[in-house]
Coordinates of N, CA and C and ligand atoms in Angstrom, one line a residue:
M27 N 125.9 109.0 -9.1 CA 124.8 108.4 -8.6 C 124.6 107.0 -8.8
L28 N 123.9 106.0 -8.0 CA 122.6 105.6 -8.7 C 121.6 105.5 -9.3
K29 N 121.2 105.6 -10.3 CA 120.0 105.7 -10.8 C 118.5 104.3 -10.1
R30 N 117.8 105.3 -10.5 CA 116.4 104.4 -9.7 C 116.2 103.4 -10.7
L31 N 116.1 102.3 -9.9 CA 115.6 101.4 -10.7 C 113.6 100.8 -11.5
V32 N 113.5 100.6 -11.8 CA 112.4 100.1 -11.8 C 112.1 98.6 -12.9
V33 N 112.0 98.3 -12.1 CA 111.8 96.2 -12.2 C 110.8 96.0 -12.7
G34 N 110.3 95.2 -13.7 CA 108.8 94.5 -14.2 C 109.4 93.0 -14.0
N35 N 108.2 92.3 -12.9 CA 108.1 91.1 -13.3 C 107.2 90.3 -13.6
W36 N 107.0 90.2 -15.0 CA 106.0 89.4 -15.5 C 105.6 88.7 -14.8
K37 N 106.5 86.8 -13.9 CA 105.2 86.2 -14.0 C 105.3 85.5 -14.6
M38 N 104.3 84.8 -14.6 CA 104.1 83.5 -15.9 C 102.9 84.3 -16.5
N39 N 103.1 85.4 -17.3 CA 101.8 86.1 -17.5 C 102.3 86.5 -18.8
L40 N 101.4 87.0 -20.0 CA 102.3 87.3 -21.3 C 102.8 86.0 -22.1
G41 N 102.0 86.2 -23.3 CA 102.0 85.0 -24.2 C 103.2 86.0 -25.5
A42 N 103.3 85.0 -25.9 CA 104.5 85.7 -27.0 C 104.2 86.7 -27.6
N43 N 103.2 86.7 -28.1 CA 102.2 88.3 -28.6 C 102.0 89.8 -27.9
Q44 N 101.5 89.2 -26.9 CA 101.6 90.2 -26.0 C 103.3 90.7 -25.6
A45 N 103.6 89.9 -25.1 CA 104.9 90.3 -24.4 C 105.9 90.9 -25.2
R46 N 105.8 90.7 -27.2 CA 106.2 91.6 -28.1 C 106.0 92.6 -28.2
E47 N 104.3 93.1 -27.8 CA 103.6 94.4 -28.0 C 103.9 95.0 -26.9
L48 N 103.9 94.4 -25.3 CA 104.3 95.4 -24.6 C 105.6 95.8 -24.5
V49 N 106.4 95.0 -25.2 CA 108.1 95.5 -25.4 C 108.1 96.6 -26.5
T50 N 107.5 96.7 -27.4 CA 107.4 97.5 -28.9 C 106.7 98.5 -28.1
A51 N 106.2 98.3 -27.5 CA 105.7 99.3 -26.7 C 106.6 100.8 -26.1
L52 N 106.9 99.8 -25.1 CA 107.9 100.7 -24.0 C 109.4 101.5 -24.9
L53 N 110.0 100.4 -25.7 CA 110.8 101.3 -26.8 C 110.5 102.2 -27.5
S54 N 109.1 102.4 -28.0 CA 108.5 103.9 -28.7 C 108.4 104.7 -28.0
K55 N 108.4 104.4 -26.3 CA 108.5 105.6 -26.2 C 109.2 107.0 -26.1
R56 N 108.8 108.3 -26.1 CA 109.2 109.0 -27.2 C 111.1 109.5 -26.5
S57 N 111.0 109.5 -24.8 CA 113.0 109.8 -24.3 C 113.1 108.2 -23.8
A58 N 114.4 108.0 -23.8 CA 114.7 106.6 -22.9 C 115.2 107.1 -21.9
P59 N 115.0 106.7 -20.9 CA 115.0 107.3 -19.4 C 116.7 107.6 -18.9
I60 N 116.8 108.6 -18.7 CA 117.6 109.0 -18.4 C 118.4 109.2 -16.7
R61 N 117.3 109.1 -16.1 CA 118.2 109.0 -14.0 C 117.2 107.6 -13.4
S62 N 117.3 107.0 -14.7 CA 116.2 105.7 -14.4 C 117.1 104.5 -15.1
E63 N 116.3 103.1 -14.6 CA 116.9 102.3 -15.5 C 115.4 101.2 -15.9
V64 N 115.2 100.5 -17.0 CA 114.6 99.6 -16.9 C 115.0 98.5 -17.1
W65 N 114.5 97.9 -16.3 CA 114.0 96.0 -16.4 C 113.3 95.3 -16.6
I66 N 113.3 94.2 -17.1 CA 111.7 93.6 -17.3 C 112.1 92.2 -17.1
A67 N 112.0 91.0 -16.3 CA 111.8 90.1 -16.3 C 110.5 89.0 -16.9
P68 N 110.4 88.9 -18.0 CA 109.5 88.2 -18.4 C 109.5 86.7 -18.5
P69 N 108.9 85.9 -19.2 CA 109.2 84.4 -18.7 C 109.9 83.8 -19.5
N70 N 111.1 82.5 -19.3 CA 112.1 82.6 -19.6 C 111.5 81.8 -21.1
L71 N 110.3 82.3 -21.5 CA 110.6 81.4 -23.0 C 110.3 82.3 -23.8
H72 N 110.3 83.7 -23.2 CA 110.1 84.8 -24.2 C 111.5 85.7 -24.2
L73 N 112.5 84.8 -23.5 CA 113.6 85.7 -23.4 C 114.8 86.1 -24.4
S74 N 114.6 85.1 -25.2 CA 115.6 85.4 -27.0 C 114.9 85.8 -27.6
K75 N 113.4 86.3 -27.9 CA 113.0 86.8 -28.9 C 113.6 88.6 -28.4
L76 N 113.0 88.7 -27.2 CA 112.8 89.9 -27.0 C 114.2 90.2 -26.4
S77 N 115.6 89.5 -26.6 CA 117.0 90.2 -26.3 C 117.2 90.9 -27.8
E78 N 116.4 90.0 -28.7 CA 116.8 91.0 -29.7 C 116.2 92.3 -30.1
L79 N 115.0 91.9 -30.0 CA 113.9 92.8 -29.4 C 114.3 94.4 -29.1
V80 N 115.5 94.5 -27.3 CA 115.9 95.2 -26.7 C 117.2 95.5 -27.3
R81 N 117.6 94.8 -27.7 CA 119.5 95.0 -27.8 C 119.7 96.2 -28.6
G82 N 120.5 97.3 -27.5 CA 121.4 98.6 -27.9 C 119.8 99.2 -27.5
S83 N 119.2 99.1 -26.8 CA 118.2 100.2 -26.2 C 118.4 100.4 -24.5
A84 N 117.3 101.0 -23.9 CA 117.9 100.9 -22.6 C 117.2 99.8 -21.8
I85 N 116.2 99.1 -22.0 CA 115.9 98.0 -21.0 C 116.6 97.1 -21.2
K86 N 116.9 97.0 -20.2 CA 117.6 95.5 -19.7 C 116.6 94.0 -19.1
L87 N 116.7 93.1 -20.3 CA 116.0 92.0 -19.6 C 117.4 91.0 -18.2
G88 N 116.0 90.2 -17.4 CA 116.3 89.3 -16.1 C 115.4 88.2 -16.4
A89 N 116.1 87.2 -15.6 CA 115.4 86.3 -15.8 C 114.4 86.0 -14.2
Q90 N 113.6 85.0 -14.0 CA 112.7 85.0 -12.7 C 113.7 84.3 -12.0
N91 N 114.4 84.1 -11.9 CA 114.9 82.8 -11.4 C 116.8 82.1 -11.8
V92 N 117.1 81.9 -11.1 CA 118.5 81.2 -11.9 C 119.0 80.2 -11.0
H93 N 119.8 79.3 -11.3 CA 120.1 78.2 -11.2 C 122.2 78.7 -10.8
W94 N 122.4 78.0 -9.5 CA 124.0 78.2 -9.1 C 124.9 77.7 -10.3
E95 N 124.6 76.4 -10.8 CA 125.8 75.5 -11.5 C 126.0 76.7 -13.0
N96 N 126.5 75.7 -13.8 CA 126.5 76.4 -14.9 C 125.3 75.3 -15.7
S97 N 125.7 74.7 -15.9 CA 125.0 73.5 -16.8 C 125.0 71.7 -15.5
G98 N 124.1 70.8 -15.7 CA 124.2 69.2 -14.9 C 122.5 68.9 -15.7
A99 N 122.1 68.0 -14.7 CA 120.8 67.5 -14.5 C 120.2 68.4 -13.1
F100 N 119.5 69.5 -13.8 CA 118.7 70.3 -13.5 C 118.0 70.9 -13.6
T101 N 116.2 69.4 -13.9 CA 115.7 69.9 -14.7 C 114.7 71.0 -14.5
G102 N 114.5 72.1 -15.4 CA 113.4 73.0 -15.2 C 113.9 74.1 -14.6
E103 N 115.3 73.7 -15.0 CA 116.5 75.5 -14.4 C 116.7 76.0 -15.6
I104 N 117.4 76.9 -15.3 CA 118.2 77.8 -16.2 C 119.1 78.0 -15.9
S105 N 120.5 78.6 -16.1 CA 122.0 78.8 -16.0 C 122.4 80.8 -16.3
K106 N 123.1 81.1 -14.9 CA 123.3 82.5 -15.3 C 124.3 82.4 -17.0
S107 N 125.0 81.3 -17.5 CA 125.6 81.4 -18.0 C 124.7 81.3 -19.6
M108 N 123.9 80.2 -19.5 CA 122.7 80.3 -20.7 C 121.8 81.9 -21.4
L109 N 122.3 82.4 -19.6 CA 121.2 84.0 -19.5 C 122.5 84.8 -20.5
L110 N 123.4 85.0 -20.6 CA 124.5 86.0 -20.7 C 124.8 85.2 -22.1
E111 N 124.6 84.3 -22.6 CA 124.5 84.1 -23.8 C 123.3 84.8 -24.8
L112 N 122.5 85.9 -24.0 CA 121.5 85.8 -24.6 C 121.3 87.2 -24.8
G113 N 122.5 87.8 -24.0 CA 122.4 89.0 -23.6 C 121.6 89.6 -22.3
V114 N 121.6 88.6 -21.8 CA 120.2 89.0 -19.9 C 120.8 89.3 -19.0
G115 N 120.9 90.6 -18.6 CA 121.6 90.7 -17.7 C 121.5 90.6 -16.2
F116 N 120.1 89.9 -16.1 CA 119.8 89.8 -14.3 C 119.4 88.9 -14.0
A117 N 119.1 88.5 -13.0 CA 118.1 87.3 -12.1 C 117.6 87.4 -11.1
L118 N 116.2 87.8 -10.6 CA 115.7 87.2 -9.8 C 116.3 86.8 -8.9
A119 N 116.2 86.5 -7.3 CA 116.5 85.4 -6.7 C 115.8 85.2 -5.0
G120 N 114.8 83.7 -4.9 CA 114.1 84.1 -3.5 C 113.1 84.5 -3.7
H121 N 112.2 85.0 -4.8 CA 111.2 85.4 -4.5 C 110.4 84.9 -4.0
S122 N 109.0 85.4 -3.5 CA 108.5 85.2 -2.4 C 107.5 83.8 -2.6
E123 N 107.5 83.8 -4.0 CA 106.5 82.9 -4.7 C 107.3 81.6 -5.1
R124 N 108.5 82.0 -4.8 CA 109.6 80.6 -4.9 C 109.8 80.2 -3.6
R125 N 109.6 81.1 -2.7 CA 110.3 80.8 -1.3 C 108.6 79.8 -1.1
H126 N 107.6 80.7 -0.9 CA 106.5 79.7 -0.7 C 105.6 79.2 -1.0
V127 N 105.9 79.0 -2.5 CA 104.8 78.5 -3.3 C 105.6 77.1 -3.7
F128 N 107.2 76.8 -4.0 CA 107.3 76.3 -4.0 C 109.2 75.8 -3.2
A129 N 108.3 76.3 -1.5 CA 109.1 76.2 -1.0 C 110.6 76.1 -0.7
E130 N 111.2 77.3 -1.2 CA 112.8 77.4 -1.5 C 113.0 78.1 -0.4
S131 N 113.8 77.1 0.5 CA 114.4 78.0 1.3 C 115.2 79.3 1.9
N132 N 115.7 79.3 2.7 CA 117.1 80.8 2.4 C 118.5 80.3 2.6
E133 N 118.5 78.8 2.5 CA 120.0 79.0 1.9 C 119.9 78.4 0.6
L134 N 118.6 78.0 -0.3 CA 118.8 77.4 -1.9 C 118.8 79.2 -2.5
A135 N 118.0 80.1 -1.5 CA 117.7 81.5 -2.1 C 118.9 82.0 -2.5
A136 N 119.9 81.6 -1.2 CA 121.1 82.7 -1.0 C 121.8 81.6 -2.0
K137 N 122.0 80.6 -2.3 CA 123.3 79.6 -3.3 C 123.1 80.6 -4.6
R138 N 121.5 80.7 -5.1 CA 121.0 81.5 -6.5 C 121.9 82.5 -6.3
A139 N 121.3 83.5 -5.1 CA 122.7 85.2 -5.6 C 123.3 84.9 -5.4
R140 N 124.2 84.0 -5.3 CA 125.7 83.8 -5.4 C 126.3 84.0 -6.9
V141 N 125.3 83.5 -7.4 CA 125.6 84.0 -9.0 C 125.9 85.5 -9.5
A142 N 125.5 86.1 -8.6 CA 125.9 88.2 -9.0 C 126.7 87.9 -9.1
S143 N 127.2 89.0 -9.9 CA 128.4 89.3 -10.3 C 128.6 90.5 -11.5
T144 N 130.1 91.2 -11.5 CA 129.9 92.9 -12.1 C 128.5 93.0 -13.4
D145 N 129.1 91.1 -14.5 CA 128.0 91.4 -15.4 C 127.0 91.0 -15.5
F146 N 126.6 90.4 -13.7 CA 125.2 89.8 -13.6 C 125.0 90.3 -12.4
K147 N 123.7 90.4 -12.4 CA 123.1 91.2 -11.2 C 122.1 90.6 -11.0
V148 N 122.4 90.3 -9.5 CA 121.0 89.8 -9.1 C 119.8 90.6 -8.1
I149 N 118.8 90.1 -8.0 CA 117.9 91.1 -7.5 C 117.5 89.9 -5.9
F150 N 118.3 89.9 -4.6 CA 117.7 89.2 -3.9 C 116.7 89.7 -2.7
C151 N 115.3 88.5 -3.3 CA 114.2 89.0 -2.8 C 114.1 88.5 -1.1
I152 N 113.8 89.4 -0.5 CA 113.3 89.2 1.0 C 112.3 89.9 1.7
G153 N 111.7 89.4 2.6 CA 110.2 90.0 2.7 C 109.3 89.0 4.2
E154 N 108.7 89.4 5.0 CA 108.2 88.5 6.3 C 106.5 88.4 5.9
T155 N 105.5 87.1 6.1 CA 104.5 87.6 5.9 C 103.5 88.3 6.8
S156 N 102.2 88.1 6.6 CA 101.6 89.1 7.7 C 101.3 88.9 9.1
Q157 N 101.2 87.2 8.9 CA 101.5 86.4 10.6 C 102.6 87.0 11.3
E158 N 103.9 86.6 10.2 CA 105.4 87.6 10.9 C 105.5 88.5 11.8
R159 N 104.7 89.2 10.5 CA 104.4 90.7 11.2 C 103.5 90.9 12.6
E160 N 102.7 90.4 12.1 CA 101.6 90.1 13.1 C 102.1 90.3 14.8
S161 N 103.0 89.2 14.7 CA 104.2 88.3 16.2 C 105.3 89.1 15.8
A162 N 105.5 90.8 15.3 CA 106.6 91.3 15.5 C 107.6 90.4 15.3
Q163 N 107.4 89.5 14.2 CA 108.8 88.9 13.8 C 109.7 89.0 12.5
T164 N 108.9 90.7 12.2 CA 109.3 91.4 10.6 C 111.2 91.5 11.0
E165 N 111.5 91.8 11.5 CA 113.3 92.1 11.4 C 113.7 90.8 12.0
A166 N 113.5 89.6 12.6 CA 113.9 88.1 13.0 C 114.1 87.7 11.4
I167 N 112.8 87.7 10.7 CA 112.8 87.1 9.6 C 113.7 87.9 8.2
L168 N 113.3 89.0 8.7 CA 114.4 89.8 7.1 C 115.8 89.6 7.3
A169 N 116.6 89.6 8.4 CA 118.1 89.0 9.5 C 118.3 87.8 9.0
S170 N 117.4 86.8 8.8 CA 117.3 85.4 8.9 C 117.5 84.9 7.3
Q171 N 116.3 86.3 6.3 CA 117.2 85.9 5.0 C 118.5 86.5 4.5
L172 N 118.6 87.0 5.0 CA 120.2 88.0 5.0 C 121.2 87.2 4.9
K173 N 121.4 86.8 6.4 CA 122.3 86.3 6.9 C 122.6 85.2 5.7
A174 N 121.5 84.0 5.0 CA 122.1 82.9 4.0 C 122.5 83.7 3.3
L175 N 122.8 85.1 3.0 CA 123.1 85.6 1.7 C 125.2 86.0 2.5
T176 N 124.9 86.4 3.5 CA 125.6 87.8 3.9 C 126.9 86.2 4.2
N177 N 126.7 85.0 4.5 CA 127.5 84.2 5.0 C 128.2 83.6 4.5
E178 N 128.7 84.0 3.3 CA 129.3 83.5 2.1 C 130.1 84.6 1.2
L179 N 129.8 85.8 1.4 CA 130.1 86.5 0.0 C 131.7 87.2 -0.4
T180 N 131.7 87.0 -1.6 CA 133.0 87.9 -2.4 C 132.5 89.0 -3.1
A181 N 133.7 90.0 -3.2 CA 133.5 91.3 -3.9 C 132.9 91.2 -5.2
E182 N 133.3 90.3 -6.0 CA 133.1 89.9 -7.0 C 131.2 89.8 -6.5
I183 N 130.7 88.6 -5.8 CA 129.1 88.6 -6.0 C 128.7 89.6 -5.4
A184 N 129.4 90.0 -4.3 CA 128.6 91.7 -4.1 C 128.6 92.6 -4.6
S185 N 129.6 93.1 -6.3 CA 129.4 93.8 -6.9 C 127.8 93.3 -7.9
G186 N 127.8 92.8 -7.9 CA 126.3 92.1 -9.0 C 124.7 92.3 -8.2
L187 N 124.9 92.6 -6.5 CA 124.1 92.1 -5.5 C 123.0 93.5 -5.6
I188 N 121.1 93.2 -5.7 CA 120.9 94.4 -5.2 C 119.6 93.7 -4.4
L189 N 119.0 94.6 -3.5 CA 118.1 93.8 -2.7 C 116.6 94.0 -2.8
A190 N 115.4 93.2 -2.6 CA 114.3 94.1 -2.4 C 113.6 93.7 -1.8
Y191 N 112.5 94.6 -0.9 CA 112.0 94.6 0.2 C 110.7 94.3 0.2
E192 N 110.4 93.0 -0.1 CA 108.7 92.6 -0.7 C 108.5 91.8 0.2
P193 N 107.3 92.9 1.4 CA 106.4 92.2 2.7 C 105.4 91.1 1.8
V194 N 105.6 90.0 2.0 CA 104.3 88.9 0.9 C 103.2 89.5 1.5
W195 N 102.6 90.1 2.7 CA 101.4 90.0 2.5 C 100.7 91.3 1.5
A196 N 101.8 92.1 1.1 CA 102.0 93.1 0.1 C 101.8 92.9 -1.4
I197 N 101.9 91.8 -1.6 CA 102.5 91.6 -3.5 C 100.8 90.7 -3.4
G198 N 100.5 90.9 -4.9 CA 99.1 91.2 -5.7 C 98.2 91.3 -4.6
T199 N 97.8 92.6 -3.7 CA 96.8 92.6 -2.8 C 96.5 93.5 -2.6
G200 N 97.1 94.7 -3.7 CA 97.2 96.1 -3.6 C 96.7 96.8 -2.1
K201 N 97.6 96.0 -1.3 CA 97.9 96.7 0.3 C 99.6 96.8 0.4
V202 N 99.6 98.2 -0.4 CA 101.1 98.3 -0.3 C 101.3 99.1 1.0
A203 N 102.1 98.8 1.8 CA 103.4 98.9 3.0 C 102.8 100.5 3.1
S204 N 102.7 100.3 4.7 CA 102.8 102.3 4.7 C 104.2 103.2 4.4
S205 N 104.0 104.4 4.0 CA 105.5 104.7 4.4 C 106.7 104.4 5.4
E206 N 106.0 104.2 6.6 CA 106.8 104.0 8.3 C 107.4 102.9 8.0
D207 N 106.1 102.0 7.3 CA 106.6 100.2 7.3 C 107.6 99.9 6.3
I208 N 107.7 100.9 5.2 CA 108.9 100.8 4.3 C 109.9 101.7 4.9
R209 N 110.8 102.2 5.3 CA 111.5 103.3 6.5 C 111.8 102.5 7.1
N210 N 111.4 101.9 8.2 CA 111.9 101.3 9.1 C 112.2 100.0 8.2
A211 N 111.8 99.1 7.6 CA 112.4 97.7 7.1 C 114.0 98.4 6.2
H212 N 113.4 99.4 5.4 CA 115.0 99.3 4.9 C 115.9 100.1 6.2
A213 N 115.3 101.0 6.5 CA 116.6 101.1 7.6 C 117.5 99.9 8.6
F214 N 116.5 99.3 8.6 CA 116.5 97.6 9.6 C 117.5 96.8 8.5
I215 N 117.5 96.5 7.4 CA 118.2 96.1 6.6 C 119.4 96.7 6.2
D216 N 120.1 97.7 5.8 CA 120.9 98.9 5.7 C 121.9 98.3 7.1
Q217 N 120.9 98.6 8.2 CA 122.0 98.8 10.1 C 122.2 97.2 9.8
Y218 N 121.7 96.0 8.9 CA 121.7 94.5 9.6 C 123.1 94.3 8.2
W219 N 123.1 94.8 7.1 CA 123.8 94.6 6.7 C 125.0 95.0 6.8
R220 N 125.4 95.9 7.2 CA 126.3 96.5 7.6 C 127.7 96.1 8.9
S221 N 126.0 95.1 9.8 CA 127.3 94.6 11.2 C 127.5 93.5 10.6
Q222 N 127.1 92.7 9.7 CA 127.3 91.0 8.9 C 128.2 91.8 8.0
S223 N 128.6 92.6 7.3 CA 129.3 91.9 5.9 C 130.1 93.6 5.7
K224 N 131.5 93.2 5.3 CA 132.4 94.4 4.9 C 131.9 94.9 3.5
F225 N 131.0 94.8 3.0 CA 131.1 95.5 1.7 C 129.3 96.2 1.7
P226 N 130.1 97.6 1.0 CA 128.4 98.1 1.2 C 127.2 97.8 1.2
T227 N 126.0 97.9 1.8 CA 125.1 97.4 1.4 C 124.4 98.0 -0.3
P228 N 123.9 97.2 -0.7 CA 123.2 97.1 -1.8 C 122.1 98.0 -2.1
A229 N 121.7 98.4 -3.6 CA 120.7 99.4 -3.5 C 119.3 98.5 -2.9
I230 N 118.3 98.9 -2.6 CA 117.6 98.4 -1.6 C 115.9 98.7 -2.8
L231 N 115.4 97.6 -3.1 CA 113.8 97.7 -4.2 C 113.1 97.9 -3.2
Y232 N 111.5 98.2 -3.2 CA 110.5 98.0 -2.1 C 109.7 97.6 -3.1
G233 N 108.9 96.4 -3.3 CA 107.8 95.6 -3.7 C 106.5 95.4 -2.8
G234 N 105.5 95.5 -3.6 CA 104.6 94.8 -3.6 C 103.3 96.1 -3.5
S235 N 102.5 95.6 -4.7 CA 101.1 96.2 -5.1 C 101.8 97.8 -5.5
V236 N 103.1 97.5 -5.9 CA 103.7 99.3 -6.8 C 102.5 99.4 -7.2
A237 N 102.1 100.9 -7.6 CA 101.4 101.2 -8.6 C 101.1 103.2 -8.7
P238 N 100.9 103.5 -10.7 CA 100.8 104.7 -10.2 C 100.5 105.7 -9.0
D239 N 99.4 105.5 -8.1 CA 99.2 106.5 -7.9 C 100.3 105.7 -6.3
N240 N 100.6 104.7 -6.2 CA 101.7 105.0 -4.6 C 103.0 105.7 -5.1
F241 N 103.4 104.9 -5.9 CA 104.9 105.2 -5.7 C 105.7 106.6 -5.8
E242 N 105.0 107.5 -6.5 CA 105.8 108.9 -5.8 C 106.0 108.9 -4.7
A243 N 105.3 108.7 -3.2 CA 105.5 108.9 -2.7 C 106.4 108.1 -1.7
I244 N 106.5 106.5 -2.2 CA 107.6 105.4 -2.3 C 109.1 105.9 -2.6
V245 N 109.3 106.6 -3.5 CA 110.8 106.4 -4.3 C 111.3 107.6 -3.2
R246 N 110.5 108.4 -2.5 CA 111.0 109.1 -2.0 C 111.3 109.4 -0.7
I247 N 111.0 108.2 -0.3 CA 111.5 107.5 0.6 C 113.2 107.0 1.0
P248 N 113.6 107.3 1.9 CA 115.1 107.3 2.2 C 115.6 105.9 2.2
L249 N 116.7 105.8 1.2 CA 117.5 104.0 0.8 C 116.4 103.1 0.2
V250 N 115.4 104.2 -0.5 CA 114.3 103.1 -1.5 C 115.0 103.3 -3.0
S251 N 115.8 102.5 -3.5 CA 116.2 102.9 -4.4 C 115.6 102.7 -5.6
G252 N 114.5 102.7 -5.8 CA 113.7 102.2 -6.9 C 112.5 100.7 -7.0
A253 N 111.9 100.1 -7.7 CA 110.9 99.4 -7.5 C 111.0 97.8 -8.0
L254 N 110.4 97.0 -7.7 CA 110.0 95.5 -7.9 C 108.8 95.8 -8.2
V255 N 108.1 95.5 -9.7 CA 106.4 95.6 -9.7 C 106.1 94.5 -10.5
G256 N 105.2 94.4 -10.1 CA 104.2 93.0 -10.5 C 103.5 93.5 -11.7
G257 N 102.0 93.1 -11.2 CA 100.6 93.3 -11.6 C 101.1 94.6 -12.6
A258 N 101.6 95.9 -12.6 CA 101.4 97.0 -13.1 C 102.4 96.9 -13.9
S259 N 103.3 96.3 -13.8 CA 103.8 95.6 -14.9 C 103.6 95.2 -16.0
L260 N 102.6 94.9 -16.6 CA 102.2 94.2 -17.1 C 101.4 95.0 -18.3
V261 N 100.5 96.3 -18.0 CA 99.8 97.3 -18.2 C 100.6 99.0 -18.8
F262 N 100.8 98.6 -19.9 CA 102.0 99.9 -20.5 C 101.6 101.2 -19.9
E263 N 100.7 101.4 -19.7 CA 100.0 102.5 -19.7 C 101.1 103.1 -18.0
K264 N 100.6 101.8 -17.2 CA 101.2 101.5 -15.4 C 102.1 101.6 -16.0
F265 N 102.7 101.2 -16.5 CA 104.5 100.6 -16.2 C 105.3 102.4 -16.9
S266 N 104.5 103.0 -17.9 CA 105.3 103.6 -18.7 C 105.4 105.1 -17.1
K267 N 103.6 105.0 -16.5 CA 104.0 106.2 -15.6 C 104.7 105.9 -14.4
L268 N 105.2 104.3 -14.0 CA 106.0 104.3 -13.0 C 107.4 105.0 -13.7
I269 N 107.6 104.7 -14.6 CA 109.2 105.1 -15.3 C 109.0 106.8 -15.0
E270 N 107.8 107.4 -15.5 CA 107.9 108.9 -15.5 C 108.4 109.3 -14.0
I271 N 107.8 108.9 -13.1 CA 107.7 109.2 -11.7 C 109.1 108.5 -11.0
A272 N 110.1 107.6 -11.8 CA 111.2 107.4 -11.3 C 112.3 108.4 -12.1
E273 N 111.9 109.3 -13.2 CA 112.2 110.3 -13.6 C 112.2 111.2 -13.3
A274 N 111.5 111.6 -12.4 CA 110.8 113.2 -12.0 C 111.6 113.3 -10.4
A275 N 111.9 112.1 -10.0 CA 111.8 112.1 -8.6 C 113.3 112.5 -7.9
Ligands
PGA323 P1 103.0 92.8 -7.6 O1 103.8 91.9 -7.6 O2 103.1 94.5 -7.9 O3 102.2 92.4 -8.3 O4 102.5 93.0 -5.8 C1 105.3 92.6 -7.1 C2 106.0 91.3 -7.1 O5 105.8 90.1 -6.7 O6 107.4 91.3 -7.0

């Protein structure tokens, strides 16, 4: 059985000292997770130092974005081979802030996600805005975001993929989606994936204002394999509580 995933996306937060302190505190928790996995995506600048710190531990490090080429004239970008060299095992692709603040298209997000492989996981993020939800376009938006990815899949790519359903209106707002919204969206994603791809549906995480007081209910929803967590992943007490909830689920 796939373990529950608790993934922290630090975004552009925490300086080097704060990053080290938070990871040290997580590593010093008495028992290592057994039924869950703990993954962290700090700013790229901290990856080298933190990879030394987490070596041999249960924490997996990741990047918040990844380029599809190994090297070249791509200012501001970082490649999978550079990440693997540091022992970094996953990246996000298509996060809503990349899509909406930096105008990354469905095609670009899908291109990034296609670096997924057995030794490098990619969490491909999808989700609708509040306007799209209000105009009953949620499923059409999820389908178009997924379609860009399922168009050119190989067994190797599929083996490294994880999906994250993150309604844009729930990210960083404290407005978590209802259990019904999450259940419906995850069921739709699973059904759409199966209609488009011969590969099994990847694990699907939920993201958007996940916190200790709502995660217990979320983690029990069918087809929810864990959470992608922003704000609550920056606070040791909150993030470790989420890990405990995943362990107990
Ligand atoms: P949030 O962010 O938990 O702060 O809502 C989630 C995300 O952006 O992945």
